[in-house]
Coordinates of C-alpha atoms in Angstrom, one line a residue:
X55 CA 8.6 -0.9 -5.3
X56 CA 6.3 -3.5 -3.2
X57 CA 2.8 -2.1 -3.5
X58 CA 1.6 -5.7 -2.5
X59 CA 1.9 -9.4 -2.7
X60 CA 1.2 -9.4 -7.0
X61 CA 3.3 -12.0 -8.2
X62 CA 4.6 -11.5 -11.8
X63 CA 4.5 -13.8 -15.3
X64 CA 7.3 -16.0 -14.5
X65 CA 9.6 -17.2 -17.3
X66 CA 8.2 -20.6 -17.4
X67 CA 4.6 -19.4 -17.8
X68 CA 5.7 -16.9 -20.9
X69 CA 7.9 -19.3 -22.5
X70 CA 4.4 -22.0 -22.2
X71 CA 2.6 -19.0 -24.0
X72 CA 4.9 -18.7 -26.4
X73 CA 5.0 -22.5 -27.1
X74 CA 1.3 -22.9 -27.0
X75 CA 1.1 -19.8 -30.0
X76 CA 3.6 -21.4 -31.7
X77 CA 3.2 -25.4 -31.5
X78 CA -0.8 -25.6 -31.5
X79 CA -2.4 -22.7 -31.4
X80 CA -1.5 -22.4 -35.3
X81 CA -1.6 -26.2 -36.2
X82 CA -4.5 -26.9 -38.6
X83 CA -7.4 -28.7 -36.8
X84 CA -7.9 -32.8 -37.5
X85 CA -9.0 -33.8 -41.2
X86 CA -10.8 -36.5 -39.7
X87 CA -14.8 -35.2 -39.7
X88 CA -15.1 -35.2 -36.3
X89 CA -16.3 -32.4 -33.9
X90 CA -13.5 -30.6 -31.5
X91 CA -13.0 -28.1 -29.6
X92 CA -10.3 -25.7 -30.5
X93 CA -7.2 -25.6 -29.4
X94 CA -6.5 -22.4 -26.1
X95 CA -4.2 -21.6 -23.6
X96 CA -6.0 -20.1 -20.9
X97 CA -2.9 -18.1 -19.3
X98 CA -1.4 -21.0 -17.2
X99 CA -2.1 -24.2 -20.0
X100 CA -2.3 -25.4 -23.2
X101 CA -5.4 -27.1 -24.4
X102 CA -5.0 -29.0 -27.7
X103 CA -7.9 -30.1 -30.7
X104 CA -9.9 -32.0 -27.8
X105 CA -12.9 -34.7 -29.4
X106 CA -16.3 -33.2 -28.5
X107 CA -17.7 -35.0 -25.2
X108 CA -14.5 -35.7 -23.8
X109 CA -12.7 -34.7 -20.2
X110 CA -9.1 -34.1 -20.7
X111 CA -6.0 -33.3 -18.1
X112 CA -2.8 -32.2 -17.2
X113 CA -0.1 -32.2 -14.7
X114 CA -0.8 -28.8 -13.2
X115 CA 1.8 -26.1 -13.8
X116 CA 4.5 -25.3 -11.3
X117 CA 4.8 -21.4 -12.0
X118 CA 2.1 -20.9 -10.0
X119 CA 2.5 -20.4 -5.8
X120 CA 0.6 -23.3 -4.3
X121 CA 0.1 -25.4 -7.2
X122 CA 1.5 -29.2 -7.6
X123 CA 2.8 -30.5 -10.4
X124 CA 2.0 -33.7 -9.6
X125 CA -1.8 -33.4 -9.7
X126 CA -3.9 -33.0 -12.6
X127 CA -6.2 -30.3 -14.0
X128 CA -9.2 -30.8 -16.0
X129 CA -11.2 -29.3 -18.8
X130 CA -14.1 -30.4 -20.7
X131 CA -14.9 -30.1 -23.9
X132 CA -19.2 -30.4 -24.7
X133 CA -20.8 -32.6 -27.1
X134 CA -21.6 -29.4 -29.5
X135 CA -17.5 -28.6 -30.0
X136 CA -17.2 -25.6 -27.4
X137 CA -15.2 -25.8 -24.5
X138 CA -18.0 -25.8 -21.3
X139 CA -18.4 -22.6 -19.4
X140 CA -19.1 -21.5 -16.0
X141 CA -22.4 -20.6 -15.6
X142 CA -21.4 -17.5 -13.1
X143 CA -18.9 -15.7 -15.3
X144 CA -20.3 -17.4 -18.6
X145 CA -16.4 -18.2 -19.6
X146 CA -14.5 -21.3 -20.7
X147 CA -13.3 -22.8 -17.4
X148 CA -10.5 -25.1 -16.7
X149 CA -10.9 -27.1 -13.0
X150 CA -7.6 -26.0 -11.4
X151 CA -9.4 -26.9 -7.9
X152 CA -7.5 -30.3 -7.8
X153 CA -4.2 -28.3 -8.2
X154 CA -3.8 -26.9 -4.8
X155 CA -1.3 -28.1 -2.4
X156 CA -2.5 -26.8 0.9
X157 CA 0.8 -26.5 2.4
X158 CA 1.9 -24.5 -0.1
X159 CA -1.2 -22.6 -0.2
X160 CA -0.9 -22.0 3.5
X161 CA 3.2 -20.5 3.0
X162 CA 2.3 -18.1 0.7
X163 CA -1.0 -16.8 2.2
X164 CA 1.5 -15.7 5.7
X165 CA 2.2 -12.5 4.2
X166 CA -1.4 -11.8 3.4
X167 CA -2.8 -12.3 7.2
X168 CA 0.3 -9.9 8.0
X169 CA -1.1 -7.1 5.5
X170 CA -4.5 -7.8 6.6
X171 CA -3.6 -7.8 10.8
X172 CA -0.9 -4.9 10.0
X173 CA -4.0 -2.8 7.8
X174 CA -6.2 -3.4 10.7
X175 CA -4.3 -2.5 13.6
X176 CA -3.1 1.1 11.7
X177 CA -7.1 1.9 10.5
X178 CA -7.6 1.9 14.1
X179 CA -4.4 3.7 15.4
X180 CA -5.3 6.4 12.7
X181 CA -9.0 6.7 13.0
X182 CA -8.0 7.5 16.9
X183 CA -5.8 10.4 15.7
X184 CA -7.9 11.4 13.1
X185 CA -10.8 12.1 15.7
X186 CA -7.9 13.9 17.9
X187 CA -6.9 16.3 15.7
X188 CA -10.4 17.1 14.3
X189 CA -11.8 17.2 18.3
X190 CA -9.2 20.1 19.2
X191 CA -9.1 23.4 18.0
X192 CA -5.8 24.0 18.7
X193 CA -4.8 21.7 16.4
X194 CA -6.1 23.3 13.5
X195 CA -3.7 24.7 11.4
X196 CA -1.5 24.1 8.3
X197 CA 0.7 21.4 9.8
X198 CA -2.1 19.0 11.2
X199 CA -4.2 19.3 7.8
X200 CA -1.3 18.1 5.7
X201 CA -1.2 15.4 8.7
X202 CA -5.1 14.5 8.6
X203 CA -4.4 14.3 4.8
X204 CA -2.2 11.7 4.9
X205 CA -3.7 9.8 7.9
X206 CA -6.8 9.7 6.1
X207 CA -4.7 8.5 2.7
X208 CA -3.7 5.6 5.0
X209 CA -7.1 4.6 6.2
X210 CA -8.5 4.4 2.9
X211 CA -5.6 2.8 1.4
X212 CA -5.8 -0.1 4.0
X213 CA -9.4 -0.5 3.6
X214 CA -9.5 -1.1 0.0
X215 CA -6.4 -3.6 0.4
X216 CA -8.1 -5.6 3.2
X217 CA -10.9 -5.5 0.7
X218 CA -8.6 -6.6 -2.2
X219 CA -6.7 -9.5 -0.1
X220 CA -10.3 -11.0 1.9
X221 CA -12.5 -10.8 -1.6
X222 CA -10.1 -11.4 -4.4
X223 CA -6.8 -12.7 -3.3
X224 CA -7.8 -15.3 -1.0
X225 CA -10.6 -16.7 -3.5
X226 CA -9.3 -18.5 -6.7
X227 CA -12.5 -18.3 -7.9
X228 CA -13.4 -14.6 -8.6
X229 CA -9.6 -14.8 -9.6
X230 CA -10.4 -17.4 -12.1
X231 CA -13.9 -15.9 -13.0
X232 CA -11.9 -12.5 -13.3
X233 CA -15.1 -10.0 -12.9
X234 CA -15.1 -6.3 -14.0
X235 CA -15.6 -5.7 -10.1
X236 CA -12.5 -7.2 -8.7
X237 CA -10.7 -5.3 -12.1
X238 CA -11.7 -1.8 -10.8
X239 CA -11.0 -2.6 -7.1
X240 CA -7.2 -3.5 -8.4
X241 CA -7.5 -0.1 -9.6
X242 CA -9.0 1.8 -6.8
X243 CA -6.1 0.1 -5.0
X244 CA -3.5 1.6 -7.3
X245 CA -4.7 5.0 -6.7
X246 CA -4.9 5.0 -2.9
X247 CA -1.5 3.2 -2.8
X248 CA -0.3 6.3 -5.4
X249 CA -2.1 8.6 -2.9
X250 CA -0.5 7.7 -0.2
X251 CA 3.0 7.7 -1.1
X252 CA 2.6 11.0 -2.7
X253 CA 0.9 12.6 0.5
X254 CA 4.5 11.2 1.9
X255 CA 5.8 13.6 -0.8
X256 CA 3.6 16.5 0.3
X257 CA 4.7 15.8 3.9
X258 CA 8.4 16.3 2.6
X259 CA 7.3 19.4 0.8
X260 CA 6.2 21.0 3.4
X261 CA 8.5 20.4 5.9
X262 CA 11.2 21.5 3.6
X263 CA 9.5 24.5 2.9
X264 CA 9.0 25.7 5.9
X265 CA 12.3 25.0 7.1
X266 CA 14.7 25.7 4.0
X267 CA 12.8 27.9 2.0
X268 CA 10.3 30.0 4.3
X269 CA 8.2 30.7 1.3
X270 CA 4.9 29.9 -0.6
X271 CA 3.5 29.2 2.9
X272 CA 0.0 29.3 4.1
X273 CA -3.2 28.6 2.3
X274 CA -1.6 28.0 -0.6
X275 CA 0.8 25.8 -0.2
X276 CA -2.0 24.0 1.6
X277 CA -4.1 23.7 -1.7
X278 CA -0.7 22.9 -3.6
X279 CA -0.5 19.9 -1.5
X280 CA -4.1 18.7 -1.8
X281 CA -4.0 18.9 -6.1
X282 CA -0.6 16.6 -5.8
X283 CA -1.8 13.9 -3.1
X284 CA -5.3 13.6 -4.8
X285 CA -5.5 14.9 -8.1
X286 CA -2.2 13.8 -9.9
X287 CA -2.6 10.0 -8.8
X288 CA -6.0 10.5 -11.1
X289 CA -3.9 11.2 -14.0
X290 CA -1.3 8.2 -13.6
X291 CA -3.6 5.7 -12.5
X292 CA -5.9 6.4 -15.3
X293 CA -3.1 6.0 -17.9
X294 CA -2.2 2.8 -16.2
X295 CA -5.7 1.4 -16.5
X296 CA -6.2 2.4 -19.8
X297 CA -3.2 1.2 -20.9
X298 CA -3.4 -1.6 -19.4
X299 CA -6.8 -2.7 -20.3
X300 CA -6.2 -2.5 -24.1
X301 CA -3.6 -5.4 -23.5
X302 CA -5.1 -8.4 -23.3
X303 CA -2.6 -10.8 -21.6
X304 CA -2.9 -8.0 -18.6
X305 CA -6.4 -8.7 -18.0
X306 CA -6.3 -12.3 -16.3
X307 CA -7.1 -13.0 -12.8
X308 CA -8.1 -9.8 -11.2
X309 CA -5.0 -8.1 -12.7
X310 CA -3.7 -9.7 -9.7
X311 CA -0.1 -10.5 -11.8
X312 CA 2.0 -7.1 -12.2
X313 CA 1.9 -5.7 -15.4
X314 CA 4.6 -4.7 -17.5
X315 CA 2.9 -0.7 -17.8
X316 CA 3.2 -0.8 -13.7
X317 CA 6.1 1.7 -14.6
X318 CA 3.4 4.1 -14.9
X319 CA 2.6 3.9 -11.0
X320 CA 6.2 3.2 -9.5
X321 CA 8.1 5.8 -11.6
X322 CA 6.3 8.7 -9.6
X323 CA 6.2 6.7 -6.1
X324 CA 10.3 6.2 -7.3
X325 CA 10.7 10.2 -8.2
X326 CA 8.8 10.8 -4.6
X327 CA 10.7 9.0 -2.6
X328 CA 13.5 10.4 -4.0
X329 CA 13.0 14.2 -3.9
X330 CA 11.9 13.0 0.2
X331 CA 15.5 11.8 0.6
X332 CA 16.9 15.1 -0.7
X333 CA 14.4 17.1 1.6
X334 CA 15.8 15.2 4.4
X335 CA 19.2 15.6 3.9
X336 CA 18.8 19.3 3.3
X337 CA 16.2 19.5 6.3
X338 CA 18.9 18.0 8.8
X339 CA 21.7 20.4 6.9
X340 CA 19.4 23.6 8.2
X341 CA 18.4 21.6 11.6
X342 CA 23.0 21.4 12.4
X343 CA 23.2 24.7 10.8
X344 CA 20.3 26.2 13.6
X345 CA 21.8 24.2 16.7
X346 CA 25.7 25.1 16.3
X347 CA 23.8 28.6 16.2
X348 CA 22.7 28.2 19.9
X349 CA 26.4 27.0 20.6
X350 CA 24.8 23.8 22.2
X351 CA 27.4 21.1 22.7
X352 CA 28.3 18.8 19.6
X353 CA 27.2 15.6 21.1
X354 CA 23.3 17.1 21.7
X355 CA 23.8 18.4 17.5
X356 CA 24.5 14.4 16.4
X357 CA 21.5 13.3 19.1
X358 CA 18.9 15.6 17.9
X359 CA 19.9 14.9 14.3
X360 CA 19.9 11.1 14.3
X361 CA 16.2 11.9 16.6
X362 CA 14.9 13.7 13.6
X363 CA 15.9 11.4 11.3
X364 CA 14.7 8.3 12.7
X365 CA 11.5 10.4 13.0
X366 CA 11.1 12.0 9.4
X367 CA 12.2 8.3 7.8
X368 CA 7.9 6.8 8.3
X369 CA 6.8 10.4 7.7
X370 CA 8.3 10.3 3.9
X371 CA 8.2 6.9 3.5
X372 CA 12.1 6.2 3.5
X373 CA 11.8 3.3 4.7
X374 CA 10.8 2.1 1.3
X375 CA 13.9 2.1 0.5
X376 CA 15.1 -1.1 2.2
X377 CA 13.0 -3.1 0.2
X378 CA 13.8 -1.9 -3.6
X379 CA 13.9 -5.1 -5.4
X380 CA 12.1 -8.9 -5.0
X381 CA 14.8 -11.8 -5.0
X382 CA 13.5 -13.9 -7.9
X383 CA 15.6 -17.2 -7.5
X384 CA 15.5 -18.0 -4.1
X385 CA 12.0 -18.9 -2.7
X386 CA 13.2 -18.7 0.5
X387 CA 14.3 -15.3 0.5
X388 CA 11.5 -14.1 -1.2
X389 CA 9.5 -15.6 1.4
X390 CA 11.3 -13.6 3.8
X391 CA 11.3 -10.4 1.5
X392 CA 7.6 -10.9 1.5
X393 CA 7.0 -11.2 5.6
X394 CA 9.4 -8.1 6.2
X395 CA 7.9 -5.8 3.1
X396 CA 4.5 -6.5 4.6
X397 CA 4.9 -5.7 8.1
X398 CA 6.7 -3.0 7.1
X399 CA 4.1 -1.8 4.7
X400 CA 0.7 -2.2 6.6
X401 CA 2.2 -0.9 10.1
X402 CA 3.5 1.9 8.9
X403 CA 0.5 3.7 9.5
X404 CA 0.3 2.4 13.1
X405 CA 4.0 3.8 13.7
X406 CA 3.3 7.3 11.7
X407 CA 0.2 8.0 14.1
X408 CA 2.4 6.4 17.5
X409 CA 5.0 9.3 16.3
X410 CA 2.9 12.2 15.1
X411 CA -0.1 12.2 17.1
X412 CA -0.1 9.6 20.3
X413 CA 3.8 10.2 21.6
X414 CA 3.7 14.3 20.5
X415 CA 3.9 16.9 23.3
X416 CA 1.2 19.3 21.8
X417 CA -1.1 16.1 21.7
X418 CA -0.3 14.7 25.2
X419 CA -0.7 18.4 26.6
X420 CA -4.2 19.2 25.1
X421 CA -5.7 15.6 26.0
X422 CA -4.5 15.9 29.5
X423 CA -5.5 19.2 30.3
X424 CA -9.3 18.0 28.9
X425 CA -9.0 14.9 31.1
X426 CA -8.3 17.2 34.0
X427 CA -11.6 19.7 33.0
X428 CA -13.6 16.4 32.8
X429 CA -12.4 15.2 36.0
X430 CA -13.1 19.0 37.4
X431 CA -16.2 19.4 36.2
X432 CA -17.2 15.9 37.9
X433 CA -16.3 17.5 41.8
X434 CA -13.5 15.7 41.9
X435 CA -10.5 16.8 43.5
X436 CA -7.1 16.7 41.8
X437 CA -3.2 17.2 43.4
X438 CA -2.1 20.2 43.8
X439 CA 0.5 19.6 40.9
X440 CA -2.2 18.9 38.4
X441 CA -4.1 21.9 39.6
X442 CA -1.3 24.3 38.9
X443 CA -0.4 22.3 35.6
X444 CA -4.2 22.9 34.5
X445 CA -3.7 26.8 35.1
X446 CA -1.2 26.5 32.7
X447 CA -2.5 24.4 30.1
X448 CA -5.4 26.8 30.1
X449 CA -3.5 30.0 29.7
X450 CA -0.8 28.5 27.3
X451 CA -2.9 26.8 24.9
X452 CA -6.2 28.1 24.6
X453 CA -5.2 30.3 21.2
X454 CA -6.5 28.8 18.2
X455 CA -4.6 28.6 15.2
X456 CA -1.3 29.1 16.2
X457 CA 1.5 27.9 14.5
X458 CA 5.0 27.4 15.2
X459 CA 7.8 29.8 13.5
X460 CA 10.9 28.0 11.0
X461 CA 13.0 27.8 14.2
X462 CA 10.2 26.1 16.1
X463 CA 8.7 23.8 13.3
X464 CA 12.9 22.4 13.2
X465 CA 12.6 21.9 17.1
X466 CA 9.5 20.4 17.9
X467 CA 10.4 17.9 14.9
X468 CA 13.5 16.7 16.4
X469 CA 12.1 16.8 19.6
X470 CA 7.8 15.0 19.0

């Protein structure tokens, strides 16, 4: 499940662990009454016995994106036996700074600038709607909250990854200082992401609720909804932190690398997408089922069906789906996977607000009839057209609180 560009432990970079533990890491130091510094691997290298005073290097590693094997890296170990530290995080340091190979750098950042342009673009698009359905009272009812819900799920989950990617991501050096900041930012970031795709879930629950079931409606469904998209991420992303933070070879580098306990996060975003697909499926069953009803013609049931469909799939996330696994041998087809999963990923708010608030006929009707009272109220004169159609916007939709019946709610889906 792509939750972001976090590249995992390749096999080469375990297997130099492994190597390290087992070829110096347990050797016995030098007999020779001289001062060294012990031997370490600081999560990419392997750092013999190393004489006291001395500057050492090696050919950097080539498991890491960026990174040329054919330049060196550098560590220096004092003249009192202790490798030297940086005096910002206070930690044994190894100079990786010669390692970078720009081009490579400049690859493998692409996907980034997409999250961080995609992110921007849909805080924007949503903060619109957001003001929308808060501005109009007509609005307010069970249907737009679990909408604002999850709009605002997105805003806040794209902040705190613009954050992630601009403060953490794109600097190797609070990666390499690894401060308790940037370690409970990667968490925050967890729990919005977890948010948001169970907010999808809630969005399914509803639906299909309304629709199939008819029952549990109202106010309590409503709270039902808010304890699953905010309170149950709590739960999981705390276990995965906790967890997580006990291990110590899952504590490197911002936690920027993806864990082996991510299971804990991507088995419910798994389970929720997968409950959404059997919501749809039994959504569009009830949707056939209520249009053969009205003994419209067959072609309008497979037209209205596919609509709804192709509407519901951002709504609940489906489209998550497409992207299930990372290739892991081919570079350049994970370098496509990456550019597709992120515009995918950080526009999908853009395209959830386009659908649900900007192109919906309840929206469109309400902000027209206001622009026509504001125009009004400034003397000017409209058509005759938009006269009468302002006399009816004002006697059609000036009840608050209404909301649409089963049969509606199925309609005005296929038909936003």
């Amino acid at each position: 499940m792509p939750l972001g560009p976090r590249p995992t432990w390749p096999p080469a970079q375990l297997e130099a662990k492994r190597k390290c533990e087992r070829n110096v890491l347990n050797a016995p130091p030098p007999n020779d009454g001289k001062l060294y510094c012990k031997p370490v691997f600081d999560t990419l290298l392997c750092w013999n016995y190393t004489l006291a005073n001395t500057r050492v290097n090696q050919n950097c590693p080539g498991y890491i994106d960026g990174y040329d094997t054919k330049l060196f890296a550098f560590k220096n170990c004092t003249a009192d036996g202790t490798w030297w530290r940086h005096p910002k995080s206070g930690r044994a340091w190894t100079d990786y700074t010669g390692c970078v190979n720009k081009d490579k750098v400049n690859d493998s950042r692409i996907p980034i600038y997409i999250f961080i342009s995609g992110y921007s673009i849909s805080i924007v698009a949503l903060v619109i709607s957001l003001c929308i359905f808060f501005y109009f009272r007509q609005l307010q009812c069970d249907r737009i909250t679990i909408h604002k819900n999850l709009f605002v799920s997105y805003v806040l989950t794209s902040i705190v990854w613009i954050i992630y990617y601009t403060a953490v991501a794109l600097d190797g050096g609070v990666l390499a200082d690894n401060p308790v900041w940037c370690q409970m930012l990667h968490v925050l970031t967890q729990y919005l992401t977890v948010c948001n795709f169970f907010w999808m879930f809630c969005e399914g629950i509803y639906l299909h609720t309304i629709i199939v079931c008819a029952f549990l409606t109202g106010k309590i469904l409503v709270v039902c909804c808010c304890l699953t998209g905010w309170v149950l991420p709590v739960v999981a992303t705390s276990v995965y932190a906790i967890v997580r933070s006990t291990q110590e070879d899952n504590t490197h580098n911002c936690w920027i690398h993806e864990s082996v306990y991510h299971w804990i996060l991507s088995g419910p975003i798994v389970y929720s997408i997968f409950m959404n697909i059997v919501f749809l499926c039994n959504i569009i069953r009830v949707l056939m089922t209520k249009l053969r009803a009205v003994h419209s013609p067959d072609a309008n049931h497979k037209r209205k069906a596919a609509r709804a469909i192709l509407i519901l799939i951002p709504l609940l996330g489906l489209q998550f789906v497409l992207f299930p696994f990372r290739p892991d041998d081919d570079i350049q087809a994970q370098n496509y996977y990456m550019i597709a999963s992120a515009i995918v990923i950080s526009f999908q708010g853009f395209f959830v607000s386009l659908i649900f608030c900007f192109l919906n006929g309840e929206v469109i009707t309400l902000v027209q009839r206001k622009w026509e009272q504001y125009q009004l109220m400034r003397g000017k004169r409209l058509p005759l057209d938009s006269r009468h159609s302002t006399t009816f916007y004002t006697s059609a939709g000036e009840t608050p609180g209404v909301e649409m019946g089963t049969v509606n709610h199925a309609n005005k889906t296929s038909q936003t």
